[in-house]
PDB file of C-alpha atoms in Angstrom:
ATOM      1  CA  MET A   1     105.496  92.919  74.010  1.00 78.00           C
ATOM      2  CA  ALA A   2     102.869  93.126  76.846  1.00 91.00           C
ATOM      3  CA  ILE A   3     102.885  90.475  79.461  1.00 96.00           C
ATOM      4  CA  PHE A   4      99.191  89.836  78.541  1.00 98.00           C
ATOM      5  CA  LYS A   5      96.168  91.950  77.107  1.00 98.00           C
ATOM      6  CA  GLY A   6      92.430  91.532  78.539  1.00 98.00           C
ATOM      7  CA  ALA A   7      91.624  90.205  82.115  1.00 98.00           C
ATOM      8  CA  GLY A   8      93.986  88.651  84.448  1.00 98.00           C
ATOM      9  CA  VAL A   9      92.485  87.191  87.701  1.00 98.00           C
ATOM     10  CA  ALA A  10      94.205  88.301  91.053  1.00 98.00           C
ATOM     11  CA  ILE A  11      93.560  84.705  92.386  1.00 98.00           C
ATOM     12  CA  VAL A  12      92.991  83.835  95.963  1.00 98.00           C
ATOM     13  CA  THR A  13      94.921  81.217  97.885  1.00 98.00           C
ATOM     14  CA  PRO A  14      92.259  78.312  98.985  1.00 98.00           C
ATOM     15  CA  MET A  15      92.865  77.290 102.624  1.00 98.00           C
ATOM     16  CA  TYR A  16      91.577  74.607 104.877  1.00 97.00           C
ATOM     17  CA  ALA A  17      89.853  75.663 108.123  1.00 95.00           C
ATOM     18  CA  ASP A  18      93.339  75.350 110.199  1.00 94.00           C
ATOM     19  CA  GLY A  19      94.786  77.958 107.540  1.00 94.00           C
ATOM     20  CA  ARG A  20      97.148  75.355 105.650  1.00 96.00           C
ATOM     21  CA  VAL A  21      96.997  76.005 101.865  1.00 98.00           C
ATOM     22  CA  ASN A  22      94.498  73.733  99.964  1.00 98.00           C
ATOM     23  CA  TYR A  23      96.364  72.966  96.821  1.00 98.00           C
ATOM     24  CA  GLY A  24      93.698  70.565  95.355  1.00 98.00           C
ATOM     25  CA  LYS A  25      91.117  73.470  95.553  1.00 98.00           C
ATOM     26  CA  PHE A  26      93.873  75.771  94.047  1.00 98.00           C
ATOM     27  CA  THR A  27      94.072  73.482  91.168  1.00 98.00           C
ATOM     28  CA  GLU A  28      90.263  73.641  90.676  1.00 98.00           C
ATOM     29  CA  LEU A  29      90.296  77.418  90.853  1.00 98.00           C
ATOM     30  CA  ILE A  30      93.133  77.627  88.094  1.00 98.00           C
ATOM     31  CA  GLU A  31      91.187  75.268  85.932  1.00 98.00           C
ATOM     32  CA  PHE A  32      87.984  77.188  86.224  1.00 98.00           C
ATOM     33  CA  GLN A  33      89.989  80.301  85.150  1.00 98.00           C
ATOM     34  CA  ILE A  34      91.398  78.928  82.163  1.00 98.00           C
ATOM     35  CA  LYS A  35      88.291  77.039  80.967  1.00 98.00           C
ATOM     36  CA  ASN A  36      86.440  80.401  81.285  1.00 98.00           C
ATOM     37  CA  GLY A  37      88.720  82.570  79.121  1.00 98.00           C
ATOM     38  CA  THR A  38      91.283  84.289  81.576  1.00 98.00           C
ATOM     39  CA  ASP A  39      94.042  85.735  80.199  1.00 98.00           C
ATOM     40  CA  ALA A  40      96.500  85.892  82.867  1.00 98.00           C
ATOM     41  CA  ILE A  41      96.730  84.324  86.276  1.00 98.00           C
ATOM     42  CA  ILE A  42      98.503  86.810  89.120  1.00 98.00           C
ATOM     43  CA  VAL A  43      99.285  84.837  92.221  1.00 98.00           C
ATOM     44  CA  CYS A  44     100.373  85.543  95.582  1.00 98.00           C
ATOM     45  CA  GLY A  45      99.334  89.237  95.240  1.00 96.00           C
ATOM     46  CA  THR A  46      96.947  91.115  97.801  1.00 95.00           C
ATOM     47  CA  THR A  47      93.850  88.594  96.950  1.00 98.00           C
ATOM     48  CA  GLY A  48      96.034  85.623  97.827  1.00 98.00           C
ATOM     49  CA  GLU A  49      96.830  86.570 101.245  1.00 97.00           C
ATOM     50  CA  ALA A  50     100.601  86.928 100.291  1.00 97.00           C
ATOM     51  CA  SER A  51     101.385  89.118 103.422  1.00 95.00           C
ATOM     52  CA  THR A  52     100.513  86.082 105.831  1.00 96.00           C
ATOM     53  CA  LEU A  53     102.235  83.375 103.949  1.00 97.00           C
ATOM     54  CA  THR A  54     105.709  82.364 104.886  1.00 97.00           C
ATOM     55  CA  HIS A  55     108.235  82.852 102.138  1.00 97.00           C
ATOM     56  CA  GLU A  56     108.191  78.899 101.791  1.00 97.00           C
ATOM     57  CA  GLU A  57     104.478  78.721 101.264  1.00 98.00           C
ATOM     58  CA  HIS A  58     104.931  81.910  99.137  1.00 98.00           C
ATOM     59  CA  LEU A  59     107.098  80.001  96.696  1.00 98.00           C
ATOM     60  CA  ASP A  60     105.351  76.778  96.854  1.00 98.00           C
ATOM     61  CA  VAL A  61     101.967  78.721  95.783  1.00 98.00           C
ATOM     62  CA  ILE A  62     103.896  80.164  92.940  1.00 98.00           C
ATOM     63  CA  ARG A  63     105.101  76.982  92.107  1.00 98.00           C
ATOM     64  CA  HIS A  64     102.160  74.880  92.117  1.00 98.00           C
ATOM     65  CA  CYS A  65     100.426  77.771  89.778  1.00 98.00           C
ATOM     66  CA  VAL A  66     103.125  77.637  87.387  1.00 98.00           C
ATOM     67  CA  LYS A  67     103.070  73.847  87.263  1.00 98.00           C
ATOM     68  CA  VAL A  68      98.840  73.273  86.959  1.00 98.00           C
ATOM     69  CA  THR A  69      98.839  76.391  84.587  1.00 98.00           C
ATOM     70  CA  GLY A  70     101.345  74.871  82.185  1.00 97.00           C
ATOM     71  CA  GLY A  71     101.939  77.561  79.932  1.00 97.00           C
ATOM     72  CA  ARG A  72      98.321  77.880  78.909  1.00 98.00           C
ATOM     73  CA  VAL A  73      98.583  81.296  80.213  1.00 98.00           C
ATOM     74  CA  PRO A  74     101.008  83.774  81.628  1.00 98.00           C
ATOM     75  CA  VAL A  75     101.339  83.429  85.502  1.00 98.00           C
ATOM     76  CA  ILE A  76     102.711  86.794  86.882  1.00 98.00           C
ATOM     77  CA  ALA A  77     103.929  86.057  90.437  1.00 98.00           C
ATOM     78  CA  GLY A  78     103.633  88.646  93.380  1.00 98.00           C
ATOM     79  CA  THR A  79     107.256  89.068  94.792  1.00 98.00           C
ATOM     80  CA  GLY A  80     106.868  92.658  96.358  1.00 97.00           C
ATOM     81  CA  SER A  81     107.879  93.652  99.670  1.00 97.00           C
ATOM     82  CA  ASN A  82     108.520  96.418 102.154  1.00 95.00           C
ATOM     83  CA  CYS A  83     112.151  95.160 102.242  1.00 97.00           C
ATOM     84  CA  THR A  84     114.362  95.412  98.984  1.00 98.00           C
ATOM     85  CA  GLU A  85     116.369  92.357 100.073  1.00 98.00           C
ATOM     86  CA  THR A  86     113.430  90.239 100.623  1.00 98.00           C
ATOM     87  CA  ALA A  87     111.931  91.321  97.033  1.00 98.00           C
ATOM     88  CA  VAL A  88     114.881  90.525  95.457  1.00 98.00           C
ATOM     89  CA  TYR A  89     114.924  87.047  96.973  1.00 98.00           C
ATOM     90  CA  LEU A  90     111.218  86.220  96.160  1.00 98.00           C
ATOM     91  CA  SER A  91     111.534  87.768  92.626  1.00 98.00           C
ATOM     92  CA  LYS A  92     114.922  85.456  91.707  1.00 98.00           C
ATOM     93  CA  GLU A  93     112.804  82.399  93.263  1.00 98.00           C
ATOM     94  CA  ALA A  94     109.894  83.056  91.176  1.00 98.00           C
ATOM     95  CA  GLU A  95     112.124  83.454  88.040  1.00 98.00           C
ATOM     96  CA  GLU A  96     113.588  79.959  88.792  1.00 98.00           C
ATOM     97  CA  ILE A  97     110.402  78.431  89.376  1.00 98.00           C
ATOM     98  CA  GLY A  98     109.149  79.726  85.810  1.00 98.00           C
ATOM     99  CA  ALA A  99     106.957  82.637  86.522  1.00 98.00           C
ATOM    100  CA  ASP A 100     106.362  84.668  83.328  1.00 98.00           C
ATOM    101  CA  GLY A 101     106.256  87.994  85.060  1.00 98.00           C
ATOM    102  CA  LEU A 102     106.318  89.797  88.294  1.00 98.00           C
ATOM    103  CA  LEU A 103     104.109  92.108  90.109  1.00 98.00           C
ATOM    104  CA  LEU A 104     105.783  94.338  92.650  1.00 98.00           C
ATOM    105  CA  VAL A 105     103.769  96.305  95.149  1.00 98.00           C
ATOM    106  CA  SER A 106     105.277  99.512  96.485  1.00 97.00           C
ATOM    107  CA  PRO A 107     106.790  99.174  99.792  1.00 96.00           C
ATOM    108  CA  TYR A 108     104.370  99.625 102.662  1.00 94.00           C
ATOM    109  CA  TYR A 109     104.279 100.819 105.972  1.00 93.00           C
ATOM    110  CA  ASN A 110     108.013 102.014 106.126  1.00 92.00           C
ATOM    111  CA  LYS A 111     106.916 103.713 102.720  1.00 91.00           C
ATOM    112  CA  ALA A 112     109.783 105.818 100.792  1.00 95.00           C
ATOM    113  CA  THR A 113     110.159 108.968  98.896  1.00 97.00           C
ATOM    114  CA  GLN A 114     109.864 108.846  95.037  1.00 98.00           C
ATOM    115  CA  ASN A 115     113.584 108.613  94.925  1.00 98.00           C
ATOM    116  CA  GLY A 116     113.467 105.770  97.718  1.00 98.00           C
ATOM    117  CA  LEU A 117     110.747 103.993  95.365  1.00 98.00           C
ATOM    118  CA  TYR A 118     113.149 104.386  92.326  1.00 98.00           C
ATOM    119  CA  ALA A 119     115.875 102.856  93.822  1.00 98.00           C
ATOM    120  CA  HIS A 120     113.897 100.130  95.496  1.00 98.00           C
ATOM    121  CA  PHE A 121     112.314  98.923  92.106  1.00 98.00           C
ATOM    122  CA  LYS A 122     115.268  99.541  90.123  1.00 98.00           C
ATOM    123  CA  ALA A 123     117.071  97.136  92.334  1.00 98.00           C
ATOM    124  CA  VAL A 124     114.540  94.290  91.989  1.00 98.00           C
ATOM    125  CA  GLY A 125     114.214  94.769  88.518  1.00 98.00           C
ATOM    126  CA  GLU A 126     117.748  94.692  87.837  1.00 98.00           C
ATOM    127  CA  ALA A 127     118.240  91.637  89.801  1.00 98.00           C
ATOM    128  CA  VAL A 128     115.933  89.470  87.173  1.00 98.00           C
ATOM    129  CA  LYS A 129     115.305  89.169  83.643  1.00 98.00           C
ATOM    130  CA  LEU A 130     111.431  88.480  83.755  1.00 98.00           C
ATOM    131  CA  PRO A 131     109.069  91.727  82.682  1.00 98.00           C
ATOM    132  CA  VAL A 132     108.039  93.493  85.905  1.00 98.00           C
ATOM    133  CA  LEU A 133     104.592  95.172  86.613  1.00 98.00           C
ATOM    134  CA  LEU A 134     104.595  97.831  89.517  1.00 98.00           C
ATOM    135  CA  TYR A 135     101.928  97.921  91.919  1.00 98.00           C
ATOM    136  CA  ASN A 136     100.349 101.251  93.031  1.00 98.00           C
ATOM    137  CA  VAL A 137      97.652 100.694  95.702  1.00 97.00           C
ATOM    138  CA  PRO A 138      98.152 103.589  98.145  1.00 96.00           C
ATOM    139  CA  SER A 139      94.864 102.727 100.234  1.00 94.00           C
ATOM    140  CA  ARG A 140      96.691  99.991 101.328  1.00 93.00           C
ATOM    141  CA  THR A 141     100.240 100.965 101.217  1.00 94.00           C
ATOM    142  CA  GLY A 142     100.050 104.652 102.013  1.00 94.00           C
ATOM    143  CA  CYS A 143     102.551 105.074  99.685  1.00 95.00           C
ATOM    144  CA  ASN A 144     101.488 106.901  96.172  1.00 97.00           C
ATOM    145  CA  ILE A 145     104.148 106.015  93.100  1.00 98.00           C
ATOM    146  CA  LEU A 146     103.663 109.152  91.249  1.00 98.00           C
ATOM    147  CA  PRO A 147     103.400 108.925  87.152  1.00 98.00           C
ATOM    148  CA  GLU A 148     107.033 110.469  86.773  1.00 98.00           C
ATOM    149  CA  THR A 149     108.390 107.805  88.991  1.00 98.00           C
ATOM    150  CA  ILE A 150     106.779 104.984  86.792  1.00 98.00           C
ATOM    151  CA  VAL A 151     107.670 106.621  83.531  1.00 98.00           C
ATOM    152  CA  ARG A 152     111.190 106.757  84.684  1.00 98.00           C
ATOM    153  CA  LEU A 153     111.477 103.230  85.877  1.00 98.00           C
ATOM    154  CA  CYS A 154     109.828 102.038  82.757  1.00 98.00           C
ATOM    155  CA  ARG A 155     112.516 103.918  80.472  1.00 98.00           C
ATOM    156  CA  ASP A 156     115.555 103.540  82.688  1.00 98.00           C
ATOM    157  CA  VAL A 157     114.900  99.618  83.677  1.00 98.00           C
ATOM    158  CA  GLU A 158     114.461  97.601  80.518  1.00 97.00           C
ATOM    159  CA  ASN A 159     112.286  94.957  81.874  1.00 98.00           C
ATOM    160  CA  ILE A 160     110.249  97.121  84.155  1.00 98.00           C
ATOM    161  CA  VAL A 161     107.364  97.303  81.660  1.00 98.00           C
ATOM    162  CA  GLY A 162     104.070  98.698  83.190  1.00 98.00           C
ATOM    163  CA  VAL A 163     101.874  99.243  86.304  1.00 98.00           C
ATOM    164  CA  LYS A 164      98.958  97.846  87.772  1.00 98.00           C
ATOM    165  CA  GLU A 165      97.157 101.018  89.042  1.00 98.00           C
ATOM    166  CA  ALA A 166      94.731 100.592  92.022  1.00 98.00           C
ATOM    167  CA  SER A 167      95.224 104.394  93.126  1.00 97.00           C
ATOM    168  CA  GLY A 168      91.446 104.960  91.951  1.00 96.00           C
ATOM    169  CA  ASN A 169      92.734 108.351  90.851  1.00 97.00           C
ATOM    170  CA  ILE A 170      91.410 108.808  87.016  1.00 98.00           C
ATOM    171  CA  SER A 171      93.066 112.039  86.637  1.00 98.00           C
ATOM    172  CA  GLN A 172      96.504 110.884  88.036  1.00 98.00           C
ATOM    173  CA  ILE A 173      95.985 107.867  85.648  1.00 98.00           C
ATOM    174  CA  ALA A 174      95.301 110.059  82.701  1.00 98.00           C
ATOM    175  CA  HIS A 175      98.443 112.122  83.503  1.00 98.00           C
ATOM    176  CA  LEU A 176     100.342 108.886  83.653  1.00 98.00           C
ATOM    177  CA  ALA A 177      99.003 108.020  80.116  1.00 98.00           C
ATOM    178  CA  ALA A 178      99.919 111.321  78.778  1.00 98.00           C
ATOM    179  CA  ILE A 179     103.524 111.538  79.730  1.00 98.00           C
ATOM    180  CA  ALA A 180     104.363 107.925  79.183  1.00 98.00           C
ATOM    181  CA  LYS A 181     103.644 108.254  75.525  1.00 95.00           C
ATOM    182  CA  GLY A 182     103.275 104.246  75.358  1.00 95.00           C
ATOM    183  CA  CYS A 183     106.421 103.411  76.987  1.00 97.00           C
ATOM    184  CA  VAL A 184     104.280 102.087  80.093  1.00 98.00           C
ATOM    185  CA  ASP A 185     101.528  99.147  79.739  1.00 98.00           C
ATOM    186  CA  ILE A 186      99.034 100.190  82.234  1.00 98.00           C
ATOM    187  CA  TYR A 187      96.318  97.623  83.718  1.00 98.00           C
ATOM    188  CA  SER A 188      93.537  98.710  85.943  1.00 98.00           C
ATOM    189  CA  GLY A 189      93.753  97.422  89.598  1.00 98.00           C
ATOM    190  CA  ASN A 190      89.987  98.330  90.306  1.00 98.00           C
ATOM    191  CA  ASP A 191      87.165  96.322  88.636  1.00 98.00           C
ATOM    192  CA  ASP A 192      84.919  99.476  88.649  1.00 97.00           C
ATOM    193  CA  GLN A 193      87.583 101.026  86.489  1.00 98.00           C
ATOM    194  CA  ILE A 194      88.248  98.593  83.733  1.00 98.00           C
ATOM    195  CA  VAL A 195      86.671 100.652  80.913  1.00 98.00           C
ATOM    196  CA  PRO A 196      87.675 104.036  82.216  1.00 98.00           C
ATOM    197  CA  ILE A 197      91.227 103.009  82.297  1.00 98.00           C
ATOM    198  CA  MET A 198      91.092 101.190  78.957  1.00 98.00           C
ATOM    199  CA  SER A 199      89.783 104.277  77.228  1.00 98.00           C
ATOM    200  CA  LEU A 200      93.163 106.224  78.435  1.00 98.00           C
ATOM    201  CA  GLY A 201      95.340 103.302  76.531  1.00 98.00           C
ATOM    202  CA  GLY A 202      95.005 100.541  79.376  1.00 98.00           C
ATOM    203  CA  LEU A 203      95.623  97.039  78.370  1.00 98.00           C
ATOM    204  CA  GLY A 204      93.021  95.353  80.608  1.00 98.00           C
ATOM    205  CA  VAL A 205      92.654  94.516  84.146  1.00 98.00           C
ATOM    206  CA  ILE A 206      94.219  92.675  87.256  1.00 98.00           C
ATOM    207  CA  SER A 207      90.821  91.715  88.469  1.00 98.00           C
ATOM    208  CA  VAL A 208      89.238  90.730  91.796  1.00 98.00           C
ATOM    209  CA  LEU A 209      85.876  90.016  90.150  1.00 98.00           C
ATOM    210  CA  SER A 210      87.306  87.561  87.732  1.00 98.00           C
ATOM    211  CA  ASN A 211      87.726  85.113  90.738  1.00 98.00           C
ATOM    212  CA  VAL A 212      83.907  84.727  90.557  1.00 98.00           C
ATOM    213  CA  ALA A 213      83.093  85.907  87.055  1.00 98.00           C
ATOM    214  CA  PRO A 214      85.896  85.129  84.559  1.00 98.00           C
ATOM    215  CA  ALA A 215      84.075  85.012  81.363  1.00 98.00           C
ATOM    216  CA  GLN A 216      82.227  88.309  82.026  1.00 98.00           C
ATOM    217  CA  THR A 217      85.574  90.076  83.015  1.00 98.00           C
ATOM    218  CA  HIS A 218      87.299  88.539  80.003  1.00 98.00           C
ATOM    219  CA  GLU A 219      84.315  89.920  77.932  1.00 98.00           C
ATOM    220  CA  ILE A 220      84.571  93.436  79.286  1.00 98.00           C
ATOM    221  CA  CYS A 221      88.240  93.554  78.152  1.00 98.00           C
ATOM    222  CA  SER A 222      87.640  91.639  74.929  1.00 98.00           C
ATOM    223  CA  ARG A 223      84.700  93.858  73.790  1.00 98.00           C
ATOM    224  CA  PHE A 224      86.956  96.981  74.186  1.00 98.00           C
ATOM    225  CA  LEU A 225      89.896  95.424  72.571  1.00 98.00           C
ATOM    226  CA  GLU A 226      87.694  94.654  69.597  1.00 98.00           C
ATOM    227  CA  GLY A 227      86.515  98.054  69.351  1.00 98.00           C
ATOM    228  CA  ASP A 228      83.006  97.257  70.917  1.00 98.00           C
ATOM    229  CA  VAL A 229      83.169 100.167  73.429  1.00 98.00           C
ATOM    230  CA  ARG A 230      79.551 100.474  73.894  1.00 98.00           C
ATOM    231  CA  GLU A 231      79.047  96.938  74.698  1.00 98.00           C
ATOM    232  CA  SER A 232      82.262  97.007  77.012  1.00 98.00           C
ATOM    233  CA  CYS A 233      80.697  99.733  78.828  1.00 98.00           C
ATOM    234  CA  ARG A 234      77.457  98.088  79.139  1.00 98.00           C
ATOM    235  CA  LEU A 235      79.003  95.000  80.757  1.00 98.00           C
ATOM    236  CA  GLN A 236      81.271  97.109  82.869  1.00 98.00           C
ATOM    237  CA  LEU A 237      78.220  98.862  84.363  1.00 98.00           C
ATOM    238  CA  GLU A 238      76.180  95.724  84.740  1.00 98.00           C
ATOM    239  CA  ALA A 239      78.784  94.377  86.862  1.00 98.00           C
ATOM    240  CA  LEU A 240      79.214  97.574  88.974  1.00 98.00           C
ATOM    241  CA  GLU A 241      77.105  96.539  91.961  1.00 98.00           C
ATOM    242  CA  LEU A 242      78.671  93.155  92.251  1.00 98.00           C
ATOM    243  CA  CYS A 243      82.259  95.035  92.097  1.00 98.00           C
ATOM    244  CA  ASN A 244      80.930  97.381  94.934  1.00 98.00           C
ATOM    245  CA  ALA A 245      79.905  94.581  96.924  1.00 98.00           C
ATOM    246  CA  LEU A 246      83.314  92.755  96.678  1.00 98.00           C
ATOM    247  CA  PHE A 247      84.773  95.602  98.292  1.00 97.00           C
ATOM    248  CA  CYS A 248      82.281  96.211 101.084  1.00 97.00           C
ATOM    249  CA  GLU A 249      84.820  94.596 103.412  1.00 97.00           C
ATOM    250  CA  VAL A 250      88.595  94.807 102.884  1.00 97.00           C
ATOM    251  CA  ASN A 251      89.839  92.416 100.197  1.00 97.00           C
ATOM    252  CA  PRO A 252      89.814  89.315 100.024  1.00 98.00           C
ATOM    253  CA  ILE A 253      87.298  88.784 102.487  1.00 98.00           C
ATOM    254  CA  PRO A 254      84.209  89.147 100.352  1.00 98.00           C
ATOM    255  CA  VAL A 255      85.585  87.406  97.239  1.00 98.00           C
ATOM    256  CA  LYS A 256      86.265  84.414  99.450  1.00 98.00           C
ATOM    257  CA  LYS A 257      82.940  84.407 100.682  1.00 98.00           C
ATOM    258  CA  ALA A 258      81.697  84.601  97.291  1.00 98.00           C
ATOM    259  CA  LEU A 259      83.731  81.721  96.089  1.00 98.00           C
ATOM    260  CA  ASN A 260      82.420  79.634  99.122  1.00 98.00           C
ATOM    261  CA  LEU A 261      78.894  80.705  98.317  1.00 98.00           C
ATOM    262  CA  MET A 262      79.305  79.365  95.074  1.00 98.00           C
ATOM    263  CA  GLY A 263      80.400  75.803  96.107  1.00 97.00           C
ATOM    264  CA  MET A 264      84.337  76.668  95.324  1.00 96.00           C
ATOM    265  CA  GLU A 265      85.546  75.996  98.667  1.00 95.00           C
ATOM    266  CA  ALA A 266      88.001  78.738  98.962  1.00 97.00           C
ATOM    267  CA  GLY A 267      87.993  78.153 102.601  1.00 96.00           C
ATOM    268  CA  ALA A 268      89.048  80.243 105.446  1.00 95.00           C
ATOM    269  CA  LEU A 269      90.950  83.342 105.861  1.00 97.00           C
ATOM    270  CA  ARG A 270      94.374  83.821 107.615  1.00 96.00           C
ATOM    271  CA  MET A 271      94.086  86.243 110.630  1.00 95.00           C
ATOM    272  CA  PRO A 272      94.144  89.212 111.373  1.00 96.00           C
ATOM    273  CA  LEU A 273      91.260  88.799 108.631  1.00 96.00           C
ATOM    274  CA  SER A 274      87.871  87.501 109.841  1.00 96.00           C
ATOM    275  CA  GLU A 275      84.484  86.420 108.506  1.00 95.00           C
ATOM    276  CA  MET A 276      82.154  88.921 106.617  1.00 97.00           C
ATOM    277  CA  GLU A 277      79.684  90.753 108.938  1.00 97.00           C
ATOM    278  CA  PRO A 278      76.141  88.970 108.216  1.00 97.00           C
ATOM    279  CA  ALA A 279      74.775  92.227 106.760  1.00 98.00           C
ATOM    280  CA  ASN A 280      77.583  92.615 104.217  1.00 98.00           C
ATOM    281  CA  ALA A 281      77.286  88.858 103.314  1.00 98.00           C
ATOM    282  CA  GLU A 282      73.671  89.266 102.830  1.00 98.00           C
ATOM    283  CA  ARG A 283      74.414  92.323 100.499  1.00 98.00           C
ATOM    284  CA  LEU A 284      77.004  90.363  98.448  1.00 98.00           C
ATOM    285  CA  GLU A 285      74.886  87.367  97.927  1.00 98.00           C
ATOM    286  CA  LYS A 286      72.051  89.478  96.715  1.00 98.00           C
ATOM    287  CA  ALA A 287      74.376  90.886  94.258  1.00 98.00           C
ATOM    288  CA  MET A 288      75.662  87.552  93.202  1.00 98.00           C
ATOM    289  CA  LYS A 289      72.193  86.574  92.501  1.00 98.00           C
ATOM    290  CA  ALA A 290      71.269  89.604  90.711  1.00 98.00           C
ATOM    291  CA  TYR A 291      74.443  89.125  88.423  1.00 98.00           C
ATOM    292  CA  GLY A 292      73.272  85.607  87.943  1.00 97.00           C
ATOM    293  CA  ILE A 293      76.251  83.734  89.157  1.00 97.00           C
ATOM    294  CA  LEU A 294      74.379  82.393  92.151  1.00 95.00           C
TER     295      LEU A 294
END
């Protein structure tokens, strides 16, 4: 059974001006998501600035999310690392904390061959019992998990069940769907490709857009799953300008700015991320107003 179907939010980690995690605001953001129909919460991913959290903070943020969510929707914890030993440690801890699933990004900077990727993910997957989603985002990691490697992992390791596909390469994703023959749960990792990927058999999205428009992102997915593809497509295209604005600078700079504009007080970014350039902030605000969320 899939960990979830529909729209999962890649949730931000709100912070105070001095960089400390703002757990009060984090609670509010989680409640906002659940109230507006989000189908799963993905915590400590790229959008959650996991790469600048200490291990202790990383686990505390997961712990807080699990506690506040209280089983109302699945919590999927980002526990990937470019160090296999660290990924195993974080994954075991997240399982102990009570996460419902794990998201493992491909090793970044040091990268790996396809055989190295297979060995890395297999080691982490076999260290836990939770269902695992791989995360393919070569624009950030410099490392592409090929479809054949994904299928091999999902067939060989019982609890590796799917992938968040953020390669942007629809041809590659189509090839994955074709050779997987149903053994890989595929989620869009790009908000502008929800409907195209679901049309190839995808189950939904792990979304940045959902931070600011959870009900609308849920609706894109639910309409598709209910068979109303035309309306799902209309909603996808309606959101396209905002999706593009949310990625006009590196994520999560724009989405934190958007939440702050909405009065949600997501707060500061941790260095080396910096505040949004004025022209891009103006573009984002304009897109939010056009979409009706500001």
